[in-house]
PDB file of C-alpha atoms in Angstrom:
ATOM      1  CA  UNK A  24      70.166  68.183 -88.839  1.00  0.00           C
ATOM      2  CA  UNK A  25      73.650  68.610 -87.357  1.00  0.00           C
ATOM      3  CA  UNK A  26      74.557  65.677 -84.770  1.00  0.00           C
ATOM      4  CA  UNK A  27      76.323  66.303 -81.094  1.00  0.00           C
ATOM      5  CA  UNK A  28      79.669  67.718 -81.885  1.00  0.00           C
ATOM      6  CA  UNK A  29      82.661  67.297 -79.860  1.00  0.00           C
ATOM      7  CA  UNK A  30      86.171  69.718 -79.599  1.00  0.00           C
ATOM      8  CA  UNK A  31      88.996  68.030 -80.032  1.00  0.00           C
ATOM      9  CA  UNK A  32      88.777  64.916 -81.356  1.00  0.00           C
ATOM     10  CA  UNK A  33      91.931  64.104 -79.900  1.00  0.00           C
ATOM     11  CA  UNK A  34      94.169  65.635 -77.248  1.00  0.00           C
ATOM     12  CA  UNK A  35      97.605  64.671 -75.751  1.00  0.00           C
ATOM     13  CA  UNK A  36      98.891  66.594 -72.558  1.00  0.00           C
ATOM     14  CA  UNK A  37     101.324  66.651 -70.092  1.00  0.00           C
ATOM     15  CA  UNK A  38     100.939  65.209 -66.144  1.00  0.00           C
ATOM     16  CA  UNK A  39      99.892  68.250 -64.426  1.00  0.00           C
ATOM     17  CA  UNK A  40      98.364  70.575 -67.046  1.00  0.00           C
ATOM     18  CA  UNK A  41      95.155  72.050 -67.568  1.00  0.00           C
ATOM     19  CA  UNK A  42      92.745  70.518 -70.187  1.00  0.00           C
ATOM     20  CA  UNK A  43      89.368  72.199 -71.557  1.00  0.00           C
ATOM     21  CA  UNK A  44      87.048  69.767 -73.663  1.00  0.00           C
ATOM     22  CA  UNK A  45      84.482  71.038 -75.582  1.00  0.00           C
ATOM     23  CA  UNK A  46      80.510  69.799 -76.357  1.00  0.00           C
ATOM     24  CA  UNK A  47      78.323  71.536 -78.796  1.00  0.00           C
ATOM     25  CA  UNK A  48      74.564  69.638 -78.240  1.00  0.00           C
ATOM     26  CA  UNK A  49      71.918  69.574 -80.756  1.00  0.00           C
ATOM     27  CA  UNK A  50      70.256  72.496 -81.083  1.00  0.00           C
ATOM     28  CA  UNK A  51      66.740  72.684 -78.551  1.00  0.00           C
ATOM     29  CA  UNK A  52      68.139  70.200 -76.321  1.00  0.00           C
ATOM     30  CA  UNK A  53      68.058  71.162 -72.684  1.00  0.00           C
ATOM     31  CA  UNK A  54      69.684  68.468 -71.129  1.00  0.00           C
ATOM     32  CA  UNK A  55      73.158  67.737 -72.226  1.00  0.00           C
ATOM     33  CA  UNK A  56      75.548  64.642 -70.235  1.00  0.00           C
ATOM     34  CA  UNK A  57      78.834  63.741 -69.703  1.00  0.00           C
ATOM     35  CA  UNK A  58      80.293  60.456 -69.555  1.00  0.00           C
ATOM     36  CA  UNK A  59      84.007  58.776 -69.306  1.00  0.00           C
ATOM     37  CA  UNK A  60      84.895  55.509 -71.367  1.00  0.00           C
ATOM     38  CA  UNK A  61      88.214  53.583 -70.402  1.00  0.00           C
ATOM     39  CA  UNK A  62      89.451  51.196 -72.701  1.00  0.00           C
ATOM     40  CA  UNK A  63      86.883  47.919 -72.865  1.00  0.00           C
ATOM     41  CA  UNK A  64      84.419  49.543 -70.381  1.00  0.00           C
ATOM     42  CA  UNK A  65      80.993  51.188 -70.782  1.00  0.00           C
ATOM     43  CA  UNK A  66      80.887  54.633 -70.436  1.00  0.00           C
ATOM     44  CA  UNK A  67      80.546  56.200 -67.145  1.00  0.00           C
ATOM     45  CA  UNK A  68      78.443  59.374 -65.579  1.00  0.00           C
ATOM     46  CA  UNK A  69      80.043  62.318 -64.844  1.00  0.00           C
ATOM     47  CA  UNK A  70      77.691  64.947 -64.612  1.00  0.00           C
ATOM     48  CA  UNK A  71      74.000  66.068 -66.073  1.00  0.00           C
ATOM     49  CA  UNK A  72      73.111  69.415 -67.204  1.00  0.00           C
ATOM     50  CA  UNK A  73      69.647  70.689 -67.436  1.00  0.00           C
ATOM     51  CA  UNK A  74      69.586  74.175 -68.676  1.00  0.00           C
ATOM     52  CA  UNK A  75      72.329  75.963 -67.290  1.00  0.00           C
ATOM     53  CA  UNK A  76      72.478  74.297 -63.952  1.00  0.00           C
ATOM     54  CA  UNK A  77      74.238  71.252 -62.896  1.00  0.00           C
ATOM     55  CA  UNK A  78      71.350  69.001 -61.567  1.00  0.00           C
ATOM     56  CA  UNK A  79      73.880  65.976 -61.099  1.00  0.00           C
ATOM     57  CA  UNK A  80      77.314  66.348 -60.751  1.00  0.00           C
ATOM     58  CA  UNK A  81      77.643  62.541 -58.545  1.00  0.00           C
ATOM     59  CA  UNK A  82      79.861  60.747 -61.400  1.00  0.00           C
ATOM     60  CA  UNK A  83      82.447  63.323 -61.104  1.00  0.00           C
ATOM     61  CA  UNK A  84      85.887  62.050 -59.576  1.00  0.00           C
ATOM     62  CA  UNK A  85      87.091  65.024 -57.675  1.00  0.00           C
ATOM     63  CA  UNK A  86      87.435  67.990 -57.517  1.00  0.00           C
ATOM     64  CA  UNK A  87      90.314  68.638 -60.269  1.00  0.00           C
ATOM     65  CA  UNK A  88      87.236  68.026 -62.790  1.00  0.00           C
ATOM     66  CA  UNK A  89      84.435  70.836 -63.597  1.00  0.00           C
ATOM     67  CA  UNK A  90      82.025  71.455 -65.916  1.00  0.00           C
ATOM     68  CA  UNK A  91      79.886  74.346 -66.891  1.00  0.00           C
ATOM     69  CA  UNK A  92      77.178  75.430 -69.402  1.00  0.00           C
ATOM     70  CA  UNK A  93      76.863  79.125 -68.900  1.00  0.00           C
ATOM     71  CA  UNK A  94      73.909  79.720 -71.653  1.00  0.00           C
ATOM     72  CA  UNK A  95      72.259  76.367 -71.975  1.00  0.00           C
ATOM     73  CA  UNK A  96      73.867  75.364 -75.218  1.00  0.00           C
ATOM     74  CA  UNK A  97      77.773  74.355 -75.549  1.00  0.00           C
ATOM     75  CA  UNK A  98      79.658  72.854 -72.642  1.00  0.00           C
ATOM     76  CA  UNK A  99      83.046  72.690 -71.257  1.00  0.00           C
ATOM     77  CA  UNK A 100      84.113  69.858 -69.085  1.00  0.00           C
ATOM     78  CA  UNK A 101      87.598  71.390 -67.632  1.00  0.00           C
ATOM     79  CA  UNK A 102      90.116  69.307 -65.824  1.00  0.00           C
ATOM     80  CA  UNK A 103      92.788  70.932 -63.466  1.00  0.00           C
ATOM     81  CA  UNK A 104      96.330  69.193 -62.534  1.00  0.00           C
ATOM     82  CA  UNK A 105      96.049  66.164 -65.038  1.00  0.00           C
ATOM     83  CA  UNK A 106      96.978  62.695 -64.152  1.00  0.00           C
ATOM     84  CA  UNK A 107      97.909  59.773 -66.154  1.00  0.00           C
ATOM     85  CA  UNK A 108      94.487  57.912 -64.849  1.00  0.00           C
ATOM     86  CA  UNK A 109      92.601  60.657 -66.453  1.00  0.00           C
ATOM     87  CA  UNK A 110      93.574  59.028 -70.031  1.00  0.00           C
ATOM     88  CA  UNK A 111      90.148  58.147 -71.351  1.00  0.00           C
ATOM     89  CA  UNK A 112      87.770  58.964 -73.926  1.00  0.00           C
ATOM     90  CA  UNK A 113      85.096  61.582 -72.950  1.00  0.00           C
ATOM     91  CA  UNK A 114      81.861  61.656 -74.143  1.00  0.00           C
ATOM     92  CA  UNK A 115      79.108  64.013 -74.319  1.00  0.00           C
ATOM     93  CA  UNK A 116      75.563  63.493 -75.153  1.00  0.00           C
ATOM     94  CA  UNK A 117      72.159  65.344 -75.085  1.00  0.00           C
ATOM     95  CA  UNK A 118      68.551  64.808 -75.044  1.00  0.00           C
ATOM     96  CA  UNK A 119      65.143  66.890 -74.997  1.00  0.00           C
ATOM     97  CA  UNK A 120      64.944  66.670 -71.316  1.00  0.00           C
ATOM     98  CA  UNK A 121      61.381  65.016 -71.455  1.00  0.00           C
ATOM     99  CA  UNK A 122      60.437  61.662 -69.828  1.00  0.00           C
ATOM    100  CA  UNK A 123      61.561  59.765 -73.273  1.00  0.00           C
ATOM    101  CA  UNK A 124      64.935  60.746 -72.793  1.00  0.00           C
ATOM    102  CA  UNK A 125      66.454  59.012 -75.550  1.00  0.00           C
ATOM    103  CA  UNK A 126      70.454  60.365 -75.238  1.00  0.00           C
ATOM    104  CA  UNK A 127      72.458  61.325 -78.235  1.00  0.00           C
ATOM    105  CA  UNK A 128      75.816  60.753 -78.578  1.00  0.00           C
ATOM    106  CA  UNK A 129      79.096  62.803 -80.249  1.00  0.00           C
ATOM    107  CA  UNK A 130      82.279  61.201 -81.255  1.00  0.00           C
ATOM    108  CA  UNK A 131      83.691  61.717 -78.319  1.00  0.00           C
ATOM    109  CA  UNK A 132      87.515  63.371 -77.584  1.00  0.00           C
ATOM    110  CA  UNK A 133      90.188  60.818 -76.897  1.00  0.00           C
ATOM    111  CA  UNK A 134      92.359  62.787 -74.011  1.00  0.00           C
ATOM    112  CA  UNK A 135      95.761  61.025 -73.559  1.00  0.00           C
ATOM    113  CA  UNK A 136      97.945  61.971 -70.261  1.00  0.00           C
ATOM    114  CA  UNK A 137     101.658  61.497 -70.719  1.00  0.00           C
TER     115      UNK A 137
ATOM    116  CA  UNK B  29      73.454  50.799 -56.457  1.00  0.00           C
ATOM    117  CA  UNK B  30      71.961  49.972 -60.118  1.00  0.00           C
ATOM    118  CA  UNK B  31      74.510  46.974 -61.768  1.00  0.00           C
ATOM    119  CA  UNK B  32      74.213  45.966 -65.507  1.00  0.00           C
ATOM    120  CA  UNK B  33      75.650  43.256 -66.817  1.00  0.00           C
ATOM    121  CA  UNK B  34      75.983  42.507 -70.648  1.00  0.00           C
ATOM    122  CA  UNK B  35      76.936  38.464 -71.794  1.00  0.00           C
ATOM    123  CA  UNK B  36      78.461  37.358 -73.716  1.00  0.00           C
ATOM    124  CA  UNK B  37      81.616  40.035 -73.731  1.00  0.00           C
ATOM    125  CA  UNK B  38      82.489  38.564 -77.175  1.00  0.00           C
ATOM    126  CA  UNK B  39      80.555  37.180 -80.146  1.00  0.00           C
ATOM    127  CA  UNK B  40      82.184  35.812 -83.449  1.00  0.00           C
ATOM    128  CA  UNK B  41      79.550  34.205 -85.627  1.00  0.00           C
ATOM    129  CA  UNK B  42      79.102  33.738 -89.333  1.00  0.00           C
ATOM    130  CA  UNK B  43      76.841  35.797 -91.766  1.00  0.00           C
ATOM    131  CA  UNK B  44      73.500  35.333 -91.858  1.00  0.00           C
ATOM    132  CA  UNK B  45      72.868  33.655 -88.230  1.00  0.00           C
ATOM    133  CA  UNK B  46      70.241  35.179 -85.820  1.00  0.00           C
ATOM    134  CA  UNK B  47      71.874  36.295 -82.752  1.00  0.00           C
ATOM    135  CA  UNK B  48      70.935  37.142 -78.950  1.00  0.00           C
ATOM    136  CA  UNK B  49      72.461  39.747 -77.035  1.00  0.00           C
ATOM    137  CA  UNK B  50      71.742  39.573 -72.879  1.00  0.00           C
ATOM    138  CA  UNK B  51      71.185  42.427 -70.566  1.00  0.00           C
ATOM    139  CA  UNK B  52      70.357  41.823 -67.201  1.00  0.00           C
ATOM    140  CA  UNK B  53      69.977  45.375 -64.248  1.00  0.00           C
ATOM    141  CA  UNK B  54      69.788  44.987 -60.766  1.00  0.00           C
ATOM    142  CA  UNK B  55      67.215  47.395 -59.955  1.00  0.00           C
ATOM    143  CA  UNK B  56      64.251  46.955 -61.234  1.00  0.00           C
ATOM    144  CA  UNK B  57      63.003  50.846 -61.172  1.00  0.00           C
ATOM    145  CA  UNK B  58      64.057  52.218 -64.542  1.00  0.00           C
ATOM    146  CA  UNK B  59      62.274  54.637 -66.829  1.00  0.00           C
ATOM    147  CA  UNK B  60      64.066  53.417 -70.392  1.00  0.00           C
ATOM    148  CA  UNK B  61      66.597  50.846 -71.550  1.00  0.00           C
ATOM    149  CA  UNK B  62      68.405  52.095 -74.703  1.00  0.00           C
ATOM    150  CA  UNK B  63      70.412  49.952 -76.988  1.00  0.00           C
ATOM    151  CA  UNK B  64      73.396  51.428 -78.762  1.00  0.00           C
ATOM    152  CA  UNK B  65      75.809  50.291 -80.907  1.00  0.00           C
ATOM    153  CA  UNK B  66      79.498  51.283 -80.903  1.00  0.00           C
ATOM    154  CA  UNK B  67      82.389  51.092 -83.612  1.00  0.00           C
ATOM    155  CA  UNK B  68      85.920  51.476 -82.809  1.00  0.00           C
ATOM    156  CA  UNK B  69      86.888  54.694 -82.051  1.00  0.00           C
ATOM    157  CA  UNK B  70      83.816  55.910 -82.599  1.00  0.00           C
ATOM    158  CA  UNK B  71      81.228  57.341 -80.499  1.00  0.00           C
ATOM    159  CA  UNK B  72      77.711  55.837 -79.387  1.00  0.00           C
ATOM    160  CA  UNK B  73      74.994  55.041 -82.062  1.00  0.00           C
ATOM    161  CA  UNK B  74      71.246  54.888 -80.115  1.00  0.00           C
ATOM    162  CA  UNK B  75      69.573  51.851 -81.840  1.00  0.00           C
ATOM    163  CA  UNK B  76      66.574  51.337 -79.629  1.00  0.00           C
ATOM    164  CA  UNK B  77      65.051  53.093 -76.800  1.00  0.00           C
ATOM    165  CA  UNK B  78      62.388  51.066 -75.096  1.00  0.00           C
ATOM    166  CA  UNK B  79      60.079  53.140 -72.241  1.00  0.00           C
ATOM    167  CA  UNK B  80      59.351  51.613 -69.067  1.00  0.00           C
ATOM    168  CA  UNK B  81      55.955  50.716 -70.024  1.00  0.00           C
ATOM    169  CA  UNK B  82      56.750  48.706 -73.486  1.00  0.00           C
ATOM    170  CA  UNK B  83      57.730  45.642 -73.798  1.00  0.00           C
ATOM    171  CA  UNK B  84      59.539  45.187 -77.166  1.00  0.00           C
ATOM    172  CA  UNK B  85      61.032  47.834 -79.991  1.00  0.00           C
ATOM    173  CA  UNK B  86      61.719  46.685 -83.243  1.00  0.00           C
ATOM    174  CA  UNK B  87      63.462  48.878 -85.885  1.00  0.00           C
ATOM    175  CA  UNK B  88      64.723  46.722 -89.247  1.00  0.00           C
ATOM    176  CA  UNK B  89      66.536  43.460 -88.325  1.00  0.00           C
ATOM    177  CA  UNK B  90      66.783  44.660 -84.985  1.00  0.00           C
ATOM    178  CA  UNK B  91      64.137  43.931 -81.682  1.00  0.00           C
ATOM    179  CA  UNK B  92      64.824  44.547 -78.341  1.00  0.00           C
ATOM    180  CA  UNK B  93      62.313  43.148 -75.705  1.00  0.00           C
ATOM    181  CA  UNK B  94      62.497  44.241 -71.992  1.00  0.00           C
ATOM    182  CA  UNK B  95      61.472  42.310 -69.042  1.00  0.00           C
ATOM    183  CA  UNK B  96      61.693  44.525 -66.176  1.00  0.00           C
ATOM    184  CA  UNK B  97      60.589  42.543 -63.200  1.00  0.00           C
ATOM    185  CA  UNK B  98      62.838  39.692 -64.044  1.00  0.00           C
ATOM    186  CA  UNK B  99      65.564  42.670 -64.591  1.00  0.00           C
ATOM    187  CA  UNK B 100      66.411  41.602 -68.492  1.00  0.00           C
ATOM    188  CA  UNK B 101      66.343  42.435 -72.035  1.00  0.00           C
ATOM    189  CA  UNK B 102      67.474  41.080 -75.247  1.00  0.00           C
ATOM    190  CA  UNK B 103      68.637  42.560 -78.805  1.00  0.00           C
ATOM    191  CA  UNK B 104      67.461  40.363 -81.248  1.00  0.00           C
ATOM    192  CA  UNK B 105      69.647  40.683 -84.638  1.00  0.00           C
ATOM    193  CA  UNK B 106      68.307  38.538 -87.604  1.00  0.00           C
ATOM    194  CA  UNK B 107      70.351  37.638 -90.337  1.00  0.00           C
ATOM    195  CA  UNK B 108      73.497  39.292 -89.607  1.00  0.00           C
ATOM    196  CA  UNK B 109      76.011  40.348 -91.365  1.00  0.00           C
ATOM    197  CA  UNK B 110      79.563  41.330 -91.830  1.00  0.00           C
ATOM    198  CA  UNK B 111      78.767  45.545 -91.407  1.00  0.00           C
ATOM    199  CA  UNK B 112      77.094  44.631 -88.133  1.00  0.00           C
ATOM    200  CA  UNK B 113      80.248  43.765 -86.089  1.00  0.00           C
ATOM    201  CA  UNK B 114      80.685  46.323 -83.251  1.00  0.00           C
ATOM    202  CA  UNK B 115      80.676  46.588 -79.937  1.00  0.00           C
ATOM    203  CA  UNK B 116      76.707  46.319 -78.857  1.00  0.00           C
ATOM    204  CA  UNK B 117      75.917  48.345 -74.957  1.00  0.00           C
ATOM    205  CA  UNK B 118      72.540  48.330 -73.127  1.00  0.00           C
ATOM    206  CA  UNK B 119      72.294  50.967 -70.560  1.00  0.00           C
ATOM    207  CA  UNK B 120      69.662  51.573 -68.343  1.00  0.00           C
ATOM    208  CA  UNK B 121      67.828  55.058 -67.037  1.00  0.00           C
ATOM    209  CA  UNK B 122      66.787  55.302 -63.379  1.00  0.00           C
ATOM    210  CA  UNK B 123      66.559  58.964 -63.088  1.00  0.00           C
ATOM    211  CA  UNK B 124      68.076  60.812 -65.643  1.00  0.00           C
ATOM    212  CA  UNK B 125      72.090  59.481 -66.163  1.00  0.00           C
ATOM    213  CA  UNK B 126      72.268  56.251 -67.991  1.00  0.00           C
ATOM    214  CA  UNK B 127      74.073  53.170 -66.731  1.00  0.00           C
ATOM    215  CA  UNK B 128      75.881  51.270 -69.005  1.00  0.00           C
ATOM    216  CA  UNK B 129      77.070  47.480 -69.258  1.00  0.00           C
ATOM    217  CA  UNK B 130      80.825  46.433 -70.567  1.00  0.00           C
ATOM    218  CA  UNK B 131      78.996  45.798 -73.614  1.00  0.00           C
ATOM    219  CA  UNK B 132      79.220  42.882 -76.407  1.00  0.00           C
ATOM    220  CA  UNK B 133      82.415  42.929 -79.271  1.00  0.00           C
ATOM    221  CA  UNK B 134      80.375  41.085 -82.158  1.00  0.00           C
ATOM    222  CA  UNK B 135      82.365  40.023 -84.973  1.00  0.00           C
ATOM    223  CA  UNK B 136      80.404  38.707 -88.014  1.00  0.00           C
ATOM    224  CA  UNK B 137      82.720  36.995 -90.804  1.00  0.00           C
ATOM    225  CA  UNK B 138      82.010  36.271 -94.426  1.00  0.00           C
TER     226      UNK B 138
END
């Protein structure tokens, strides 16, 4: 069956604008994550969703970065005013919510800040 | 605050050795440890999950044992080989997020 898909693969924006990235989880899986890789790190938490409610949003860095799920399936993690620092690769992942909790990964979108 | 740390950073061996990959966690209290493996500019490949409650998970050339009370675990690769150079990350599950180490760029040569 189809993977964790991610939307773009790759996108390249200005200081300052307004970026939307894109998750599509597999399908039945309730919980989906996001998490931020900088070059030569691990990835880090952002925020969890289970259902259509953010249960953890700790990892996120401020408030220029959101995320919703409005129907339990596909997410958007939106970021407002961009900054150079932002320049990472996101990555979302999602598992069946249960006490296994083995996470699945997408490609992740490479988001460059000029 | 829950610290993983993943040695050593780099690994350049020949085909066909056995290797040892080291995870060690600060806190104890997990639920899972999850191996994954990583190509460049790629995204995350689970290899292993082990629960709480096992000790080891093998799948092909791969095992991965965990330790919890000493706060370790280990990815066992036998016989490697050239297709297995990536970058290998252990993360850890407390409550729900996982928490990721820096990871381990193998390189197997010819």
């Amino acid at each position: 069956g189809a993977g964790v898909s991610q939307t773009p693969s790759n996108k390249v924006t200005e200081k300052g604008k307004y970026v939307e990235l894109r998750c599509d989880p597999i399908s039945g899986h309730t919980a989906l994550y996001w998490y931020r890789q900088s070059l030569g790190q691990g990835p880090e938490f952002l925020i969890y969703f289970q259902g259509t409610g953010a249960a953890d949003d700790s990892g996120l860095p401020n408030d220029r970065f959101f995320a919703v799920r409005p129907e339990g399936s596909v997410s958007t993690l939106k970021i407002q005013r961009t900054e150079r620092g932002d320049s990472a690769v996101y990555l979302c992942a999602s598992s069946t919510g249960t006490s296994n909790n083995e996470q699945f990964f997408g490609p992740g979108t490479r988001l460059t800040v000029l | 605050k829950q610290e993983v740390t993943q040695i050593p950073a780099a690994l350049s061996v020949p085909e066909g050795e056995n290797l040892v990959l080291n995870c060690s966690f600060t806190d104890s209290a997990i639920y899972n440890l999850q191996w994954f493996r990583q190509d460049p500019g790629k995204g995350l490949t689970s290899l292993l999950l082990i629960q709480s409650s096992q000790r080891e998970q093998t799948s092909g050339r791969l095992n991965a044992s965990l330790d919890k009370s000493s706060g370790r675990s280990t990815l066992y690769i036998a016989a490697s080989q050239p297709g297995d150079s990536a970058t290998y990350l252990c993360a850890v599950i407390g409550t729900d997020k996982l928490i990721f180490g820096t990871g381990t760029r193998l390189q197997v040569f010819p």
